[in-house]
Short mmCIF file of C-alpha atoms and ligand atoms in Angstrom, two decimals:
data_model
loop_
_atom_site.label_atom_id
_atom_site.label_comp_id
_atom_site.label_asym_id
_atom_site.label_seq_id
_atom_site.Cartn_x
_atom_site.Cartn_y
_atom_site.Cartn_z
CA UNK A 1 51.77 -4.60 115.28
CA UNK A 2 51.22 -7.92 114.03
CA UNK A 3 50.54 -10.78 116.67
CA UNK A 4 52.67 -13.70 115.92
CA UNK A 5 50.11 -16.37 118.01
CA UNK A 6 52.07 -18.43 119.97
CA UNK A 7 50.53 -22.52 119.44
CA UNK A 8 52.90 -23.82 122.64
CA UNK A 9 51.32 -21.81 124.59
CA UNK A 10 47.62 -22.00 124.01
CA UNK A 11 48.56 -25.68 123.67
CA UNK A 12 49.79 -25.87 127.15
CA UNK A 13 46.56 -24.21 128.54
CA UNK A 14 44.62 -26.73 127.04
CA UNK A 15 46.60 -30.10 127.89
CA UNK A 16 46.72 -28.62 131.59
CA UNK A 17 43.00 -28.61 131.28
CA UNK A 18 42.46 -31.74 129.75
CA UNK A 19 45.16 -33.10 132.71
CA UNK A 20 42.47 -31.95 135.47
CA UNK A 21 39.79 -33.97 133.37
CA UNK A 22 42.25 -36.99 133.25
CA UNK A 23 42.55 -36.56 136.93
CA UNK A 24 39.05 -36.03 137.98
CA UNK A 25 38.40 -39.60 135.87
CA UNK A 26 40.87 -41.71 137.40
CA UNK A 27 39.77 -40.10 140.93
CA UNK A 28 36.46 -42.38 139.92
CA UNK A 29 38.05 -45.25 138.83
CA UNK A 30 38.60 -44.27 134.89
CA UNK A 31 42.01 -44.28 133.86
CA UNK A 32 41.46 -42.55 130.03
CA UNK A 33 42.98 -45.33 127.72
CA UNK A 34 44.15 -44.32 123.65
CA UNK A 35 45.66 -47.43 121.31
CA UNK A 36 47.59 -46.19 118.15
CA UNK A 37 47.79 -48.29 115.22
CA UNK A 38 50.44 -47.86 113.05
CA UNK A 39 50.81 -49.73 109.56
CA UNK A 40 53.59 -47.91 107.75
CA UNK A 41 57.34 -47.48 107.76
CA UNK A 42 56.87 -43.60 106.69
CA UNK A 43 59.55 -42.08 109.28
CA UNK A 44 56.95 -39.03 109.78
CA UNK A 45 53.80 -41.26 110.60
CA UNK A 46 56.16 -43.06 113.36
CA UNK A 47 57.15 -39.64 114.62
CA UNK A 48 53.87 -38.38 115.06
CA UNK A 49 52.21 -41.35 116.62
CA UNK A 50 55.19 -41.71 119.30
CA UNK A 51 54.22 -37.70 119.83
CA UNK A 52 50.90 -38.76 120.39
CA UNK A 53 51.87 -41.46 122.89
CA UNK A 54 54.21 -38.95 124.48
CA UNK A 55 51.25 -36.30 125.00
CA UNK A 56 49.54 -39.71 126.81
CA UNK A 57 52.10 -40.34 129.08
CA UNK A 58 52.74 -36.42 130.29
CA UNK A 59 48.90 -36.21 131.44
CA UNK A 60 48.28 -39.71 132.34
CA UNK A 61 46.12 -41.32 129.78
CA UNK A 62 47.21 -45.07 129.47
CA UNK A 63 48.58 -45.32 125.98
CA UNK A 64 48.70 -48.40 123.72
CA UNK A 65 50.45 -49.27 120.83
CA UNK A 66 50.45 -51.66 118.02
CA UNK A 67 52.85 -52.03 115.51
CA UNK A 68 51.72 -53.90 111.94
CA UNK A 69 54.23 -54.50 109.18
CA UNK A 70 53.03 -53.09 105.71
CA UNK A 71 52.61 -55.96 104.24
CA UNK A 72 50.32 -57.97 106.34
CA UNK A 73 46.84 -58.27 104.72
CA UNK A 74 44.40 -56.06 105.22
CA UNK A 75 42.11 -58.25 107.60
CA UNK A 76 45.22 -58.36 110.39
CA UNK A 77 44.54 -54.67 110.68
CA UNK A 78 40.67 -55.15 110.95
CA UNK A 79 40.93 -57.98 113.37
CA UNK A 80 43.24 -55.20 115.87
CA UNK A 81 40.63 -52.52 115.54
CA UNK A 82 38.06 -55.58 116.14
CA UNK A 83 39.96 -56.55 119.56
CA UNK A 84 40.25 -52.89 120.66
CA UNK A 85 36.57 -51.78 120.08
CA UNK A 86 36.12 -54.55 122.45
CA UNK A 87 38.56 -53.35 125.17
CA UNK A 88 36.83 -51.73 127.83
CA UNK A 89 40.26 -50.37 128.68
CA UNK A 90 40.45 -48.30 125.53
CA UNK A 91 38.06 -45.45 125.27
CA UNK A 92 40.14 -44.05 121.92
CA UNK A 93 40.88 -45.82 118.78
CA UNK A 94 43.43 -44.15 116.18
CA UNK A 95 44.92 -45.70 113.45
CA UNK A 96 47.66 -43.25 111.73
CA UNK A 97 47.14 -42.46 108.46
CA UNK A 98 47.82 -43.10 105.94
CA UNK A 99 47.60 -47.30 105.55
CA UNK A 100 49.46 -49.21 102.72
CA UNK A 101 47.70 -48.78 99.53
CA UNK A 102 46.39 -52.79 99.31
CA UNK A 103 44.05 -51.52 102.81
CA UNK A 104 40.91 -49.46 102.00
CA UNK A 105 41.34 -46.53 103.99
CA UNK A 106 37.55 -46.15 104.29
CA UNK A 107 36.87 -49.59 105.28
CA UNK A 108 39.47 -48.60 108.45
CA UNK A 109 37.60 -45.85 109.41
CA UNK A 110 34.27 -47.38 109.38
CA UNK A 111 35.38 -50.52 111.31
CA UNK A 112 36.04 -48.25 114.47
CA UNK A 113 33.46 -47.77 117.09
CA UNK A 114 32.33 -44.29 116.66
CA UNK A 115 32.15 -44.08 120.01
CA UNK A 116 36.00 -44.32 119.92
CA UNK A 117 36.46 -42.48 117.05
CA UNK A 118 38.67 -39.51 118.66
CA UNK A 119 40.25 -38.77 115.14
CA UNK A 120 36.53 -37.67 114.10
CA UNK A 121 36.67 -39.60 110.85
CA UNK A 122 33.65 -42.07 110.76
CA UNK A 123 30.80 -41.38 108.49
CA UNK A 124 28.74 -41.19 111.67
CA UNK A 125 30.93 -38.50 113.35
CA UNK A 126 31.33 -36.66 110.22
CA UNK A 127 27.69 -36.57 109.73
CA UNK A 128 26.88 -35.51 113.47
CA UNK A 129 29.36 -32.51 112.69
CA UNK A 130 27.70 -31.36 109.45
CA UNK A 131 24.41 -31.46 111.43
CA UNK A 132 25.67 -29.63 113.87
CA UNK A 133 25.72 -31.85 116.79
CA UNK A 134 29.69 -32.82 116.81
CA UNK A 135 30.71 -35.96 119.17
CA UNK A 136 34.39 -35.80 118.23
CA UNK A 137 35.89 -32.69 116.53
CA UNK A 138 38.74 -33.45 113.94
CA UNK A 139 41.43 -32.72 116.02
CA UNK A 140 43.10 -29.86 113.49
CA UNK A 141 40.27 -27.95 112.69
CA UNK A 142 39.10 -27.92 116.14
CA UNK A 143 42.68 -27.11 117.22
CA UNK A 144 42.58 -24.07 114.71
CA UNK A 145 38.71 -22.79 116.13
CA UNK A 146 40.76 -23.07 119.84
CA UNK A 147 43.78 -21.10 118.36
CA UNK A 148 41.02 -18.30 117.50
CA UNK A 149 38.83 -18.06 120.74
CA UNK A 150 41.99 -17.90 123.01
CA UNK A 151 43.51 -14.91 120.45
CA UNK A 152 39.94 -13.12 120.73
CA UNK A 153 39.28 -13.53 117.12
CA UNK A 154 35.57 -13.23 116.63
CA UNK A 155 34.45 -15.38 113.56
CA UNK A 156 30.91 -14.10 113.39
CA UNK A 157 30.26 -12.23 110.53
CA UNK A 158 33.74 -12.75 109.44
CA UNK A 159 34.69 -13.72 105.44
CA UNK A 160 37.00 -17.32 106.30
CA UNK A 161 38.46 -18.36 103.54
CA UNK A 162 39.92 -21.96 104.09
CA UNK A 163 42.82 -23.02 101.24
CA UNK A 164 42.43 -26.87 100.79
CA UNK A 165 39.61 -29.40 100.90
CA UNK A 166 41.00 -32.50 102.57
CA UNK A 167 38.74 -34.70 104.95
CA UNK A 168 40.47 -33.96 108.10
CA UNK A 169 41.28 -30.27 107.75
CA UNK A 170 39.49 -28.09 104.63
CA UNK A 171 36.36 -29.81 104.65
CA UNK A 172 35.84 -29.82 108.58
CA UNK A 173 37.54 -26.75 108.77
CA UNK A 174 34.77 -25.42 107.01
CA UNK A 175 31.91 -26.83 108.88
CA UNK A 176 33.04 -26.04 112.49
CA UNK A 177 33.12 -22.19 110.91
CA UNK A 178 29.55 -22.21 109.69
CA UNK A 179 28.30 -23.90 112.36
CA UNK A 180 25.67 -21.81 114.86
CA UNK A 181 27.27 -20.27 117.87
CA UNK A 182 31.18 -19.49 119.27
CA UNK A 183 33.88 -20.50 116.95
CA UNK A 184 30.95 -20.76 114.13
CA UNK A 185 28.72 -18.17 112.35
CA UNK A 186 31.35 -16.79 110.03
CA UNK A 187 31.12 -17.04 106.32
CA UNK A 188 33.20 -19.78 104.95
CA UNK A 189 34.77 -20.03 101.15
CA UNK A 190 36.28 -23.42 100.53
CA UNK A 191 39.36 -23.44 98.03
CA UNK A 192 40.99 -25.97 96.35
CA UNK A 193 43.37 -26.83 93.05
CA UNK A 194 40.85 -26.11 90.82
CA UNK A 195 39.69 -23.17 92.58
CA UNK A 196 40.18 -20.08 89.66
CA UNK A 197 41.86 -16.74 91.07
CA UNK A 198 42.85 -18.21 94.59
CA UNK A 199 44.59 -14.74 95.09
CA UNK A 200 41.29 -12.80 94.61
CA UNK A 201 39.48 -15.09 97.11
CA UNK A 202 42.24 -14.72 99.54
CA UNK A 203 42.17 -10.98 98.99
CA UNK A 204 38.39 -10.56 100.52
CA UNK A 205 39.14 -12.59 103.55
CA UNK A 206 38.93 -11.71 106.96
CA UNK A 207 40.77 -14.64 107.85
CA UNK A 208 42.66 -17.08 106.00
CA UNK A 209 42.95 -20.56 106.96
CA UNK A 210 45.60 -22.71 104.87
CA UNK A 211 46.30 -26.07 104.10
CA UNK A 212 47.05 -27.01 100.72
CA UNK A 213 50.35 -28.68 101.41
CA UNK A 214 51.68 -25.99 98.78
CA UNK A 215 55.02 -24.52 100.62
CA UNK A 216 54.73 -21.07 100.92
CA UNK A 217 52.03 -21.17 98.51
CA UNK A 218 50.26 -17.75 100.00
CA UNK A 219 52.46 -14.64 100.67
CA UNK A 220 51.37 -11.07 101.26
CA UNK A 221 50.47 -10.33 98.10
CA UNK A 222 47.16 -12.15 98.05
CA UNK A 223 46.41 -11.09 101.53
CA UNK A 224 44.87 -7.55 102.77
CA UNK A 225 45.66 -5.36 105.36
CA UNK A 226 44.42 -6.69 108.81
CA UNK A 227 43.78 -10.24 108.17
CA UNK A 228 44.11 -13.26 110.16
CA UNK A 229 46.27 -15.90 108.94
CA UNK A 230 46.41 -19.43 110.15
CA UNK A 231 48.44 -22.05 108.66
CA UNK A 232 47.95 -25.48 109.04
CA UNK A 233 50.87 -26.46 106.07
CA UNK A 234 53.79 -28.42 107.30
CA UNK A 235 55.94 -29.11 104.26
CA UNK A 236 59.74 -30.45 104.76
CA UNK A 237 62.17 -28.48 101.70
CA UNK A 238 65.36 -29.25 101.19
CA UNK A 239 67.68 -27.47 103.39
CA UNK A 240 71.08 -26.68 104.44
CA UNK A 241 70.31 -28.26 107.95
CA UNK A 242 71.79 -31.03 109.99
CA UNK A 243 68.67 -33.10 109.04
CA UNK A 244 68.85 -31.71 105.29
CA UNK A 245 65.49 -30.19 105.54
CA UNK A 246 63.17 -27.61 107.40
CA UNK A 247 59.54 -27.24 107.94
CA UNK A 248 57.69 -24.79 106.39
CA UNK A 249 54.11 -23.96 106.15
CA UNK A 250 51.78 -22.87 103.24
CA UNK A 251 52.26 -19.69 103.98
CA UNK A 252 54.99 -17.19 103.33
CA UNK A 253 55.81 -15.84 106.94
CA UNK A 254 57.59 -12.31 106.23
CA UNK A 255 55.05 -10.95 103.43
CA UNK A 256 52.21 -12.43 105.19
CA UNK A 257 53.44 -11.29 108.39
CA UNK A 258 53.62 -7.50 107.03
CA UNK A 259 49.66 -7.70 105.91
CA UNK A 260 48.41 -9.79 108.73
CA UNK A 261 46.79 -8.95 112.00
CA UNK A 262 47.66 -11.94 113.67
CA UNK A 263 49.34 -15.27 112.07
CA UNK A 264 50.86 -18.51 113.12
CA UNK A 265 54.34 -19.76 112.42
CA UNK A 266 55.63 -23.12 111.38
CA UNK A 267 56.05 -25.02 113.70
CA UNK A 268 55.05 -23.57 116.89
CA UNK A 269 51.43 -22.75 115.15
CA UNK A 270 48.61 -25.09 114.80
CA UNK A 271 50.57 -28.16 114.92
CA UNK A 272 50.57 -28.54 119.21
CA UNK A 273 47.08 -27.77 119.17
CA UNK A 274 46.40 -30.92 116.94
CA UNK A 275 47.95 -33.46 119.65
CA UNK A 276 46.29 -31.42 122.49
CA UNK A 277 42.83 -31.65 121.21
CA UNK A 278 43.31 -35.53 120.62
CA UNK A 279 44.22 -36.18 124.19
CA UNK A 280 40.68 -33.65 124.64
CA UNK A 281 38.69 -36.00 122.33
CA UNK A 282 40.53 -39.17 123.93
CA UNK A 283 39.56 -37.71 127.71
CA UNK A 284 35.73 -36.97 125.90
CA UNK A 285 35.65 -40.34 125.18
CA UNK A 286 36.51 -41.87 128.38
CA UNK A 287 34.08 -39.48 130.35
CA UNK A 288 30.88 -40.36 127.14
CA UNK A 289 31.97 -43.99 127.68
CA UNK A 290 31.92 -44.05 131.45
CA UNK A 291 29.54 -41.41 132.09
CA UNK A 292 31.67 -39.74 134.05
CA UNK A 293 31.36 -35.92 133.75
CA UNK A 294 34.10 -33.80 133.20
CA UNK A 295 34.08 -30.16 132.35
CA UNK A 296 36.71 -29.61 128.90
CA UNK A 297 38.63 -26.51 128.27
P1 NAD B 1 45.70 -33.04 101.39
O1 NAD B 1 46.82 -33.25 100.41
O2 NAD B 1 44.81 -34.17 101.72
O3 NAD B 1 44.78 -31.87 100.84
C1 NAD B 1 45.32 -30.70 100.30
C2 NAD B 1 44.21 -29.87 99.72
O4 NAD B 1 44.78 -28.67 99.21
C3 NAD B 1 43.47 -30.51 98.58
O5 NAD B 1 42.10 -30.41 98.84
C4 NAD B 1 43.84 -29.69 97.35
O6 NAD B 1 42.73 -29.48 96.50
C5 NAD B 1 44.29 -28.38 97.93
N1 NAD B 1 45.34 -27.80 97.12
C6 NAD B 1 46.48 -28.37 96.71
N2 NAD B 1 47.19 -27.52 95.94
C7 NAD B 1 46.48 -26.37 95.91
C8 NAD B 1 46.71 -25.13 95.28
N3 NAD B 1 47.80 -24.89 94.55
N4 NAD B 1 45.78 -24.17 95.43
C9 NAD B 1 44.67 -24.40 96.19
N5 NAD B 1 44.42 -25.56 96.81
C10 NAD B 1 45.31 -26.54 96.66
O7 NAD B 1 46.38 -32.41 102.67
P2 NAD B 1 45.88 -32.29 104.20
O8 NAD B 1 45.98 -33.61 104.82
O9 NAD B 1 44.60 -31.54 104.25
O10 NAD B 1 47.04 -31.38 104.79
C11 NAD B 1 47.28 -30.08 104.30
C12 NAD B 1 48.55 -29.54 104.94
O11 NAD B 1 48.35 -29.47 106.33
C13 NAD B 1 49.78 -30.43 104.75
O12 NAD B 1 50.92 -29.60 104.66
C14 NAD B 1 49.83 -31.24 106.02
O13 NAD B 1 51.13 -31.69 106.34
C15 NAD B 1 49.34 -30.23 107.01
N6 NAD B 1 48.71 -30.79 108.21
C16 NAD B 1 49.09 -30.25 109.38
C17 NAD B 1 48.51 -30.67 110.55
C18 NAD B 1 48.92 -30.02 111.82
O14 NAD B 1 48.80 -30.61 112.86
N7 NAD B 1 49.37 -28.77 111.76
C19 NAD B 1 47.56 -31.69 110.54
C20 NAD B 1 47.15 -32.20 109.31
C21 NAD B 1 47.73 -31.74 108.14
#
């Protein structure tokens, strides 16, 4: 029998987790504080940052929200993440990506206090993951390494073969799962579009780990028996809905279901994990920043 791994749920276990931490800080005066910045009028990057301030408001971390039009010059959006490193109020910074193409998306991710980095991104984050000694996680990949402990998949030892190469998921991806220790210690092949015979990589894994942004890009024929599949892919295709699409992932459920071991669906997979380990990196930040200890699920 396959296990179809239920994200909700192990979602749930860790925002009620992350509540007791919220409540434990404002107990000692610290009410956890995350400001989104949003600089687009992409209907998807509005939906997921008023998700994110939804997840706020449910466990009682004081949300804030800015709004910028996409055409104000680049500076307007430095000068906000200026003011809000400077709030004491706000222990989390996150500005949703991706900004108009006239602001240097690395310059944005540099000007934030790495202290209230919760997306993970800054050069000095990244750096203190690679060496091992992670501050903030990137919330997807850190999701995914959750979505494995809770389902008692052991990584050590294991062949992980992660699909895609991105900064926030592939590339991190990667890192937490050759890092020493739980969640680490596996093996990890990084694949990408100019990776040759993706199918025979695929085919040696002992777990998959995809996000290409390829619909239904891997299906059971480049999987073998007993394999783990997680799939990070949301992808909207046409369809004959009352919206006039549907989410899909990067993997082909049915034939992937009929190899796998255990695999995640679209949606209901990975994707409430990556909103429930921001409000963990946004409550980590508060307790770093306050010195406050709290004990994270
Ligand atoms: P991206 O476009 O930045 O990167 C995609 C990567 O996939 C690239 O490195 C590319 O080399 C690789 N790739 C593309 N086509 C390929 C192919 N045919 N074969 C092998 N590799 C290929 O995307 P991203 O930001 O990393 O996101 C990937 C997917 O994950 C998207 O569908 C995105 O919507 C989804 N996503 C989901 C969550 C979540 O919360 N579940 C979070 C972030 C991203």
């Amino acid at each position: 029998m396959t296990t179809v791994i239920d994200g909700n749920e192990i979602g749930d276990q860790i925002t009620e987790g992350v509540a007791e931490c919220t409540e434990t800080l404002v107990n000692e005066g610290v009410t956890p504080g995350l400001a989104t910045v949003l600089m687009s009028d992409d209907g998807a990057s509005e939906t997921y940052v008023s998700m994110k301030q939804q997840a706020c408001a449910e466990i009682g971390i004081e949300g804030y929200h800015y709004e910028l039009d996409a055409d104000e010059p680049a500076e307007t959006l430095f000068a906000t993440i200026d003011d809000l490193n400077a709030d004491p109020a706000v222990h989390g910074i996150l500005v949703q990506m991706p900004v108009p193409d006239h602001v240097d998306k690395r310059e944005v991710l540099e000007r934030i206090d790495p202290m209230k980095d919760v997306d993970g991104f800054h050069p000095e984050n990244v750096g203190r993951l690679v060496s091992g000694n992670a501050r903030y996680k990137p919330c997807t990949p850190h999701g995914v390494q959750k979505i494995l402990a809770k389902t008692g998949i052991e990584t050590e030892g294991k062949d992980a073969v992660v699909v895609g190469r991105s900064d926030i998921v592939g590339k991190p991806m990667a890192n937490l799962l050759i890092q020493y220790g739980s969640g680490g210690n596996a093996t990890a092949t990084v694949c990408h579009s100019r990776t040759d015979d993706l199918a025979a990589k695929t085919r040696d894994a002992d777990i998959v780990i995809a996000a290409a942004g390829v619909p239904e890009m891997i299906d059971g024929s480049m999987l073998t028996e007993g394999t783990t599949v997680i799939d990070v892919g949301i992808n909207r295709v046409d369809a004959d809905t009352e919206k006039g699409y549907e989410l899909v992932g990067d993997v082909d459920f049915e034939s992937a279901k009929a190899k796998a071991d255990a695999i995640t669906p679209v949606p209901g997979g990975v994707g409430p994990l990556t909103i429930a380990m921001l409000m963990y990196n946004t409550v980590k930040a508060a307790s770093l920043q306050s010195g406050v200890d709290v004990t994270l699920p």
